[in-house]
Amino acid sequence: MENLSVPFDRRVWQESKALRDAGWDVHVICPQGTKQDREPYAEIDGVKIHRYPLKAATGGPRGYLFEYSAAVWHTFRLARKIGPVDVVHACNPPDLLFLVARWLKRGGAKFIFDQHDLVPELYLSRFNRGEDFLYRAVCRLEKSTYATADVVISTNESYRQVALKRGGMDPDKVFVVRSAPAVERFHEVPEEEELRKGKPHLLCYLGVMGPQDGVDYALRALAKIRDELGRTDWHAVFMGGGDTFDQMVALSRTLGLDDLVEFTGRVSDADLLRYLSAADVCLAPDPLNPLNDVSTMNKIMEYMAMSKPIVSFDLVEARVSADEAAVYAAANDESEFAKLVVKLLDDPAERKRMGQLGRERVAGPLSWENSRRALLSAYAAALA
């Protein structure tokens, strides 16, 4: 994988441990992280992790070309070091790791493509450049990845349909393995009033901060809660980092939210539980765009695991995940988003009902146990 380090990427870490438990010898090749995940090699819980140095892209598409070229070279280098494998399991973005898979397939390996993102839609949503030369190039890379894959793992049914229709995959070779939190990791801890900074209510955002993640929509909605709805009885915490972290901090200052909004950066598991346990409402401000509408948001699943009510924009897969555990503002309507936050703040009984429904969903039909079984079925299909 290229997008995150392991075990920080929860989906890949859960998959790795599930395969380990099923008797596989699991190696992970990924970039180095920024804190405790910087070691070039580590063995954690029986999973062997090989990490390479990688500088994040800057300067638009050209920066990604340099980042991805370095990632593919390092992945080749480490794959050669590991030696022959039975299955190569590659996650995107980028849709370039099929190059490594092709080389490993020459030694008899099977290739499972774990499609975390629809890269053509990601390109359109992130860069807003239209269907230009680079868009056509990423479409060709996606097509090559599908053509190389023996089996495709999709994160939801929307992605599965893309694999069938755009990728031309055999339906028997495409499996839905939803990203689902391990519910035992998420549990409420005693509330700490000081996290609210003297306010009656706490709002929380958890996740990556990139151009398509909507933190700017959330900040503008919070400004409307203050300016248009006259409410300052809340404190908001934004947990996570990403390409636009500094820009979002600057936007918060521009909107005059310094006394109401706090940015923590990436947090430990313990701090995540502290903040989410104290939260009254959780924010999922991902705007409607070609990618977000059909993507499963990890933040929504984790809010549900913590029994928290959610305010989201009205996206297809957000409704599939949260159902009645969330309320939905019209796409990209910051004023309606603000009103729904206030409505939930004023209705503690509804917040409790929604939180209970969410927890039941991630512990039942959307549980990781169901995803684990689908993952092992995908491996059986690849080997067959």
Tab-separated table of C-alpha atoms in Angstrom:
chain	number	residue	atom	x	y	z
A	1	MET	CA	0.000	0.000	0.000
A	2	GLU	CA	1.054	3.596	-0.539
A	3	ASN	CA	-1.505	5.891	1.024
A	4	LEU	CA	-0.797	5.379	4.758
A	5	SER	CA	1.516	3.562	7.109
A	6	VAL	CA	0.588	0.377	8.937
A	7	PRO	CA	-0.787	-0.223	11.521
A	8	PHE	CA	-2.161	3.341	11.263
A	9	ASP	CA	-4.358	2.303	8.321
A	10	ARG	CA	-7.050	0.468	10.264
A	11	ARG	CA	-8.563	-1.398	7.309
A	12	VAL	CA	-5.246	-2.860	6.167
A	13	TRP	CA	-4.292	-3.710	9.735
A	14	GLN	CA	-7.582	-5.549	10.311
A	15	GLU	CA	-7.144	-7.436	7.040
A	16	SER	CA	-3.566	-8.342	7.963
A	17	LYS	CA	-4.569	-9.745	11.345
A	18	ALA	CA	-7.527	-11.641	9.860
A	19	LEU	CA	-5.218	-13.314	7.342
A	20	ARG	CA	-2.648	-14.044	10.050
A	21	ASP	CA	-5.366	-15.715	12.122
A	22	ALA	CA	-6.342	-17.788	9.071
A	23	GLY	CA	-2.800	-19.177	8.867
A	24	TRP	CA	-1.166	-16.851	6.342
A	25	ASP	CA	2.356	-15.473	6.669
A	26	VAL	CA	1.650	-11.764	6.159
A	27	HIS	CA	4.104	-9.112	4.972
A	28	VAL	CA	3.025	-5.476	4.521
A	29	ILE	CA	4.929	-3.003	2.346
A	30	CYS	CA	3.981	0.604	3.118
A	31	PRO	CA	5.442	4.096	3.604
A	32	GLN	CA	6.951	5.211	6.877
A	33	GLY	CA	4.749	7.240	9.183
A	34	THR	CA	5.611	10.330	11.152
A	35	LYS	CA	5.719	9.067	14.750
A	36	GLN	CA	5.916	5.562	16.207
A	37	ASP	CA	5.538	3.975	12.751
A	38	ARG	CA	8.829	5.265	11.339
A	39	GLU	CA	10.939	2.114	11.752
A	40	PRO	CA	12.007	0.612	8.389
A	41	TYR	CA	11.056	-2.838	9.667
A	42	ALA	CA	8.818	-3.996	12.478
A	43	GLU	CA	7.048	-7.190	13.416
A	44	ILE	CA	3.820	-6.442	15.262
A	45	ASP	CA	1.468	-9.179	16.435
A	46	GLY	CA	3.074	-11.603	13.987
A	47	VAL	CA	2.674	-9.297	10.952
A	48	LYS	CA	5.932	-8.297	9.241
A	49	ILE	CA	5.912	-4.631	8.185
A	50	HIS	CA	8.426	-3.272	5.671
A	51	ARG	CA	8.380	0.530	5.454
A	52	TYR	CA	10.000	2.879	2.955
A	53	PRO	CA	10.683	6.638	3.086
A	54	LEU	CA	8.213	8.702	1.098
A	55	LYS	CA	7.752	12.440	0.706
A	56	ALA	CA	4.129	13.488	0.316
A	57	ALA	CA	3.177	15.188	-2.929
A	58	THR	CA	3.155	18.964	-3.212
A	59	GLY	CA	2.332	21.155	-6.173
A	60	GLY	CA	-0.604	19.320	-7.726
A	61	PRO	CA	-0.529	16.417	-10.214
A	62	ARG	CA	3.191	16.790	-10.960
A	63	GLY	CA	3.960	16.260	-7.284
A	64	TYR	CA	1.934	13.046	-7.277
A	65	LEU	CA	3.926	11.780	-10.259
A	66	PHE	CA	7.137	12.034	-8.224
A	67	GLU	CA	5.530	10.577	-5.086
A	68	TYR	CA	4.011	7.602	-6.868
A	69	SER	CA	7.154	6.874	-8.907
A	70	ALA	CA	9.178	6.680	-5.690
A	71	ALA	CA	6.544	4.483	-4.043
A	72	VAL	CA	6.476	1.978	-6.908
A	73	TRP	CA	10.289	1.771	-6.955
A	74	HIS	CA	10.475	1.150	-3.203
A	75	THR	CA	7.666	-1.417	-3.406
A	76	PHE	CA	9.535	-3.319	-6.123
A	77	ARG	CA	12.703	-3.171	-4.014
A	78	LEU	CA	11.061	-4.541	-0.880
A	79	ALA	CA	9.006	-7.144	-2.748
A	80	ARG	CA	12.244	-8.580	-4.171
A	81	LYS	CA	13.668	-8.700	-0.657
A	82	ILE	CA	10.644	-10.633	0.654
A	83	GLY	CA	10.864	-13.177	-2.144
A	84	PRO	CA	8.236	-15.416	-3.789
A	85	VAL	CA	4.664	-15.024	-2.539
A	86	ASP	CA	1.390	-16.856	-3.110
A	87	VAL	CA	-0.854	-13.794	-3.140
A	88	VAL	CA	-0.067	-10.126	-3.687
A	89	HIS	CA	-2.777	-7.931	-2.200
A	90	ALA	CA	-2.498	-4.300	-3.352
A	91	CYS	CA	-4.532	-1.320	-2.215
A	92	ASN	CA	-5.042	1.915	-4.087
A	93	PRO	CA	-4.519	4.830	-4.550
A	94	PRO	CA	-2.537	4.932	-6.755
A	95	ASP	CA	-3.612	2.507	-9.475
A	96	LEU	CA	0.046	1.742	-10.200
A	97	LEU	CA	0.799	-1.191	-7.931
A	98	PHE	CA	-0.452	-3.600	-10.614
A	99	LEU	CA	3.065	-3.143	-12.053
A	100	VAL	CA	4.506	-4.878	-9.000
A	101	ALA	CA	1.703	-7.451	-9.105
A	102	ARG	CA	2.475	-8.324	-12.750
A	103	TRP	CA	6.086	-9.020	-11.832
A	104	LEU	CA	5.063	-11.194	-8.856
A	105	LYS	CA	2.503	-13.046	-10.974
A	106	ARG	CA	5.348	-14.266	-13.178
A	107	GLY	CA	6.413	-16.315	-10.151
A	108	GLY	CA	2.939	-17.805	-9.755
A	109	ALA	CA	1.347	-15.282	-7.370
A	110	LYS	CA	-2.334	-14.389	-7.560
A	111	PHE	CA	-3.292	-10.695	-7.507
A	112	ILE	CA	-6.073	-9.346	-5.297
A	113	PHE	CA	-6.901	-5.696	-5.988
A	114	ASP	CA	-8.301	-4.020	-2.865
A	115	GLN	CA	-10.009	-0.928	-4.270
A	116	HIS	CA	-10.034	1.696	-1.522
A	117	ASP	CA	-10.837	4.578	-3.891
A	118	LEU	CA	-12.132	5.193	-7.385
A	119	VAL	CA	-9.093	7.072	-8.653
A	120	PRO	CA	-10.751	8.658	-11.722
A	121	GLU	CA	-13.466	10.088	-9.451
A	122	LEU	CA	-10.804	11.050	-6.906
A	123	TYR	CA	-8.967	13.007	-9.606
A	124	LEU	CA	-12.115	14.861	-10.654
A	125	SER	CA	-13.076	15.606	-7.051
A	126	ARG	CA	-9.644	16.672	-5.837
A	127	PHE	CA	-8.318	18.748	-8.727
A	128	ASN	CA	-11.493	19.998	-10.468
A	129	ARG	CA	-9.753	19.871	-13.845
A	130	GLY	CA	-12.368	18.013	-15.852
A	131	GLU	CA	-11.830	15.005	-18.108
A	132	ASP	CA	-8.427	16.089	-19.402
A	133	PHE	CA	-5.345	14.116	-20.440
A	134	LEU	CA	-4.457	13.157	-16.872
A	135	TYR	CA	-8.013	11.989	-16.200
A	136	ARG	CA	-7.846	9.714	-19.244
A	137	ALA	CA	-4.462	8.457	-18.032
A	138	VAL	CA	-5.787	7.429	-14.601
A	139	CYS	CA	-8.727	5.720	-16.321
A	140	ARG	CA	-6.271	3.633	-18.339
A	141	LEU	CA	-4.311	2.753	-15.202
A	142	GLU	CA	-7.495	1.639	-13.461
A	143	LYS	CA	-8.380	-0.493	-16.487
A	144	SER	CA	-4.920	-2.085	-16.419
A	145	THR	CA	-5.308	-2.835	-12.717
A	146	TYR	CA	-8.635	-4.588	-13.286
A	147	ALA	CA	-7.145	-6.533	-16.211
A	148	THR	CA	-4.266	-7.761	-14.024
A	149	ALA	CA	-6.414	-8.679	-11.016
A	150	ASP	CA	-7.523	-12.245	-10.334
A	151	VAL	CA	-9.972	-10.983	-7.697
A	152	VAL	CA	-11.248	-7.532	-6.730
A	153	ILE	CA	-12.219	-6.481	-3.220
A	154	SER	CA	-14.653	-3.545	-3.105
A	155	THR	CA	-15.397	-1.473	-0.023
A	156	ASN	CA	-19.128	-1.240	-0.802
A	157	GLU	CA	-21.745	-2.199	-3.373
A	158	SER	CA	-21.295	1.061	-5.324
A	159	TYR	CA	-17.630	0.244	-5.885
A	160	ARG	CA	-18.521	-3.334	-6.773
A	161	GLN	CA	-20.792	-2.101	-9.546
A	162	VAL	CA	-17.918	-0.043	-10.958
A	163	ALA	CA	-15.700	-3.138	-10.968
A	164	LEU	CA	-18.390	-5.086	-12.833
A	165	LYS	CA	-19.381	-2.411	-15.337
A	166	ARG	CA	-16.285	-0.275	-15.894
A	167	GLY	CA	-13.794	-2.988	-15.020
A	168	GLY	CA	-15.561	-5.839	-16.814
A	169	MET	CA	-14.885	-8.175	-13.880
A	170	ASP	CA	-16.558	-11.560	-13.435
A	171	PRO	CA	-19.233	-11.139	-10.686
A	172	ASP	CA	-17.883	-14.264	-8.968
A	173	LYS	CA	-14.494	-12.554	-8.633
A	174	VAL	CA	-15.659	-9.318	-6.953
A	175	PHE	CA	-16.242	-9.325	-3.184
A	176	VAL	CA	-17.554	-6.583	-0.914
A	177	VAL	CA	-15.327	-6.241	2.154
A	178	ARG	CA	-16.662	-3.210	3.971
A	179	SER	CA	-14.406	-1.072	6.134
A	180	ALA	CA	-15.790	-1.682	9.584
A	181	PRO	CA	-14.397	-0.765	12.984
A	182	ALA	CA	-13.477	-3.466	15.436
A	183	VAL	CA	-16.182	-2.665	17.971
A	184	GLU	CA	-14.088	-3.902	20.887
A	185	ARG	CA	-11.651	-1.050	20.178
A	186	PHE	CA	-14.392	1.553	20.594
A	187	HIS	CA	-15.884	2.008	24.020
A	188	GLU	CA	-16.976	5.004	26.005
A	189	VAL	CA	-14.773	6.260	28.819
A	190	PRO	CA	-15.803	8.648	31.607
A	191	GLU	CA	-16.619	12.070	30.203
A	192	GLU	CA	-14.088	14.823	30.842
A	193	GLU	CA	-15.914	18.135	31.147
A	194	GLU	CA	-12.732	20.104	30.531
A	195	LEU	CA	-12.722	18.915	26.904
A	196	ARG	CA	-15.767	21.141	26.336
A	197	LYS	CA	-13.738	24.241	27.327
A	198	GLY	CA	-16.503	25.503	29.570
A	199	LYS	CA	-19.283	25.021	26.986
A	200	PRO	CA	-22.381	22.837	27.413
A	201	HIS	CA	-21.814	20.912	24.157
A	202	LEU	CA	-18.935	19.297	22.259
A	203	LEU	CA	-18.846	18.745	18.491
A	204	CYS	CA	-16.265	16.392	16.957
A	205	TYR	CA	-14.715	15.740	13.560
A	206	LEU	CA	-12.414	12.736	13.083
A	207	GLY	CA	-10.558	11.991	9.881
A	208	VAL	CA	-8.269	13.061	7.101
A	209	MET	CA	-8.190	16.705	6.049
A	210	GLY	CA	-7.796	16.795	2.272
A	211	PRO	CA	-9.369	18.931	-0.458
A	212	GLN	CA	-12.314	16.548	-0.858
A	213	ASP	CA	-13.001	15.905	2.843
A	214	GLY	CA	-15.159	18.952	3.532
A	215	VAL	CA	-13.538	20.379	6.654
A	216	ASP	CA	-13.986	23.822	5.079
A	217	TYR	CA	-17.725	23.117	4.770
A	218	ALA	CA	-17.838	22.187	8.447
A	219	LEU	CA	-16.021	25.357	9.494
A	220	ARG	CA	-18.324	27.582	7.461
A	221	ALA	CA	-21.329	25.752	8.932
A	222	LEU	CA	-19.984	26.390	12.443
A	223	ALA	CA	-19.602	30.076	11.631
A	224	LYS	CA	-23.258	30.089	10.565
A	225	ILE	CA	-24.271	28.472	13.860
A	226	ARG	CA	-22.635	31.407	15.612
A	227	ASP	CA	-23.570	34.235	13.249
A	228	GLU	CA	-26.954	33.224	11.832
A	229	LEU	CA	-28.353	31.048	14.617
A	230	GLY	CA	-26.815	32.969	17.500
A	231	ARG	CA	-25.410	29.906	19.251
A	232	THR	CA	-22.024	29.821	20.969
A	233	ASP	CA	-22.846	27.149	23.546
A	234	TRP	CA	-20.499	24.632	21.935
A	235	HIS	CA	-16.846	23.797	21.445
A	236	ALA	CA	-15.666	21.913	18.340
A	237	VAL	CA	-12.658	19.611	18.060
A	238	PHE	CA	-11.148	18.555	14.729
A	239	MET	CA	-8.975	15.431	15.032
A	240	GLY	CA	-6.714	14.347	12.192
A	241	GLY	CA	-4.193	15.659	9.720
A	242	GLY	CA	-3.768	15.886	5.975
A	243	ASP	CA	-2.812	17.978	2.979
A	244	THR	CA	-5.064	20.886	3.921
A	245	PHE	CA	-4.531	20.886	7.702
A	246	ASP	CA	-2.701	24.226	7.742
A	247	GLN	CA	-5.244	25.757	5.361
A	248	MET	CA	-8.109	24.661	7.606
A	249	VAL	CA	-6.454	26.171	10.681
A	250	ALA	CA	-6.023	29.406	8.710
A	251	LEU	CA	-9.651	29.325	7.540
A	252	SER	CA	-10.810	28.875	11.144
A	253	ARG	CA	-8.883	32.012	12.093
A	254	THR	CA	-10.291	33.916	9.130
A	255	LEU	CA	-13.811	32.988	10.222
A	256	GLY	CA	-13.050	34.147	13.759
A	257	LEU	CA	-13.554	30.709	15.276
A	258	ASP	CA	-10.370	30.560	17.364
A	259	ASP	CA	-12.286	30.643	20.649
A	260	LEU	CA	-14.708	27.896	19.542
A	261	VAL	CA	-12.623	25.476	17.443
A	262	GLU	CA	-9.605	23.326	18.332
A	263	PHE	CA	-7.343	21.358	15.966
A	264	THR	CA	-5.506	18.453	17.605
A	265	GLY	CA	-3.709	16.859	14.659
A	266	ARG	CA	-3.482	13.073	14.720
A	267	VAL	CA	-4.418	11.668	18.108
A	268	SER	CA	-3.720	8.461	19.984
A	269	ASP	CA	-6.398	5.825	20.430
A	270	ALA	CA	-6.770	6.890	24.056
A	271	ASP	CA	-7.385	10.538	23.131
A	272	LEU	CA	-9.773	9.523	20.359
A	273	LEU	CA	-11.892	7.687	22.935
A	274	ARG	CA	-11.736	10.637	25.322
A	275	TYR	CA	-13.001	13.141	22.777
A	276	LEU	CA	-15.645	10.930	21.198
A	277	SER	CA	-16.957	9.869	24.603
A	278	ALA	CA	-17.557	13.512	25.467
A	279	ALA	CA	-19.024	14.435	22.055
A	280	ASP	CA	-22.686	15.353	21.702
A	281	VAL	CA	-22.744	15.463	17.877
A	282	CYS	CA	-20.228	14.228	15.293
A	283	LEU	CA	-19.622	15.890	11.936
A	284	ALA	CA	-19.360	14.190	8.515
A	285	PRO	CA	-19.099	17.216	6.175
A	286	ASP	CA	-17.863	15.352	3.075
A	287	PRO	CA	-19.398	17.329	0.196
A	288	LEU	CA	-21.210	15.799	-2.743
A	289	ASN	CA	-18.750	15.055	-5.540
A	290	PRO	CA	-18.154	12.101	-7.877
A	291	LEU	CA	-16.033	10.272	-5.285
A	292	ASN	CA	-17.745	11.020	-1.981
A	293	ASP	CA	-21.224	10.092	-3.153
A	294	VAL	CA	-20.248	6.444	-3.616
A	295	SER	CA	-17.568	6.075	-0.923
A	296	THR	CA	-17.875	4.630	2.575
A	297	MET	CA	-16.528	7.121	5.099
A	298	ASN	CA	-14.525	5.544	7.922
A	299	LYS	CA	-15.376	8.458	10.181
A	300	ILE	CA	-19.088	7.607	9.978
A	301	MET	CA	-18.452	3.997	10.930
A	302	GLU	CA	-16.293	5.034	13.886
A	303	TYR	CA	-18.819	7.598	15.114
A	304	MET	CA	-21.439	4.841	15.058
A	305	ALA	CA	-19.161	2.486	16.969
A	306	MET	CA	-19.011	5.158	19.690
A	307	SER	CA	-22.842	5.475	19.734
A	308	LYS	CA	-22.753	9.074	18.509
A	309	PRO	CA	-25.344	10.860	16.333
A	310	ILE	CA	-24.052	12.249	13.040
A	311	VAL	CA	-24.772	15.195	10.773
A	312	SER	CA	-23.885	14.444	7.153
A	313	PHE	CA	-24.573	15.739	3.702
A	314	ASP	CA	-26.966	13.536	1.735
A	315	LEU	CA	-24.685	11.043	-0.009
A	316	VAL	CA	-25.661	7.618	-1.340
A	317	GLU	CA	-23.169	5.558	0.666
A	318	ALA	CA	-23.459	7.749	3.768
A	319	ARG	CA	-27.120	6.678	3.943
A	320	VAL	CA	-26.191	3.029	3.329
A	321	SER	CA	-23.759	3.155	6.261
A	322	ALA	CA	-25.581	5.304	8.809
A	323	ASP	CA	-29.266	4.987	7.927
A	324	GLU	CA	-31.120	6.579	10.878
A	325	ALA	CA	-27.943	7.082	12.892
A	326	ALA	CA	-27.442	10.318	10.950
A	327	VAL	CA	-29.450	13.299	9.793
A	328	TYR	CA	-28.805	14.538	6.282
A	329	ALA	CA	-28.484	18.066	4.930
A	330	ALA	CA	-29.092	18.766	1.277
A	331	ALA	CA	-25.868	18.303	-0.670
A	332	ASN	CA	-23.281	20.958	0.231
A	333	ASP	CA	-25.880	23.186	1.960
A	334	GLU	CA	-23.899	24.641	4.858
A	335	SER	CA	-26.879	26.505	6.324
A	336	GLU	CA	-28.974	23.347	6.558
A	337	PHE	CA	-25.988	21.464	7.989
A	338	ALA	CA	-25.726	24.137	10.699
A	339	LYS	CA	-29.444	23.929	11.513
A	340	LEU	CA	-29.311	20.149	11.862
A	341	VAL	CA	-26.383	20.380	14.277
A	342	VAL	CA	-28.349	22.802	16.461
A	343	LYS	CA	-31.485	20.659	16.215
A	344	LEU	CA	-29.602	17.662	17.597
A	345	LEU	CA	-27.941	19.708	20.320
A	346	ASP	CA	-31.433	20.631	21.528
A	347	ASP	CA	-32.763	17.051	21.488
A	348	PRO	CA	-30.780	14.751	23.802
A	349	ALA	CA	-33.343	11.947	23.526
A	350	GLU	CA	-32.994	11.850	19.740
A	351	ARG	CA	-29.207	11.909	20.050
A	352	LYS	CA	-29.356	8.865	22.325
A	353	ARG	CA	-31.736	6.999	19.994
A	354	MET	CA	-29.552	7.663	16.946
A	355	GLY	CA	-26.406	6.639	18.806
A	356	GLN	CA	-27.908	3.329	19.876
A	357	LEU	CA	-29.039	2.581	16.310
A	358	GLY	CA	-25.558	3.296	14.991
A	359	ARG	CA	-23.850	1.024	17.499
A	360	GLU	CA	-26.287	-1.784	16.667
A	361	ARG	CA	-25.465	-1.447	12.948
A	362	VAL	CA	-21.688	-1.694	13.339
A	363	ALA	CA	-22.047	-4.556	15.808
A	364	GLY	CA	-24.487	-6.389	13.514
A	365	PRO	CA	-25.013	-6.161	9.738
A	366	LEU	CA	-22.004	-3.872	9.142
A	367	SER	CA	-19.646	-5.667	11.514
A	368	TRP	CA	-16.021	-6.502	10.789
A	369	GLU	CA	-16.827	-10.173	11.379
A	370	ASN	CA	-18.944	-10.153	8.215
A	371	SER	CA	-16.155	-8.366	6.354
A	372	ARG	CA	-13.593	-10.881	7.624
A	373	ARG	CA	-15.594	-13.776	6.184
A	374	ALA	CA	-15.875	-11.968	2.832
A	375	LEU	CA	-12.110	-11.337	2.835
A	376	LEU	CA	-11.336	-15.021	3.331
A	377	SER	CA	-13.825	-15.911	0.591
A	378	ALA	CA	-11.966	-13.569	-1.771
A	379	TYR	CA	-8.693	-15.334	-1.001
A	380	ALA	CA	-10.283	-18.725	-1.564
A	381	ALA	CA	-11.579	-17.523	-4.947
A	382	ALA	CA	-8.147	-16.215	-5.947
A	383	LEU	CA	-6.447	-19.503	-5.084
A	384	ALA	CA	-9.153	-21.553	-6.792
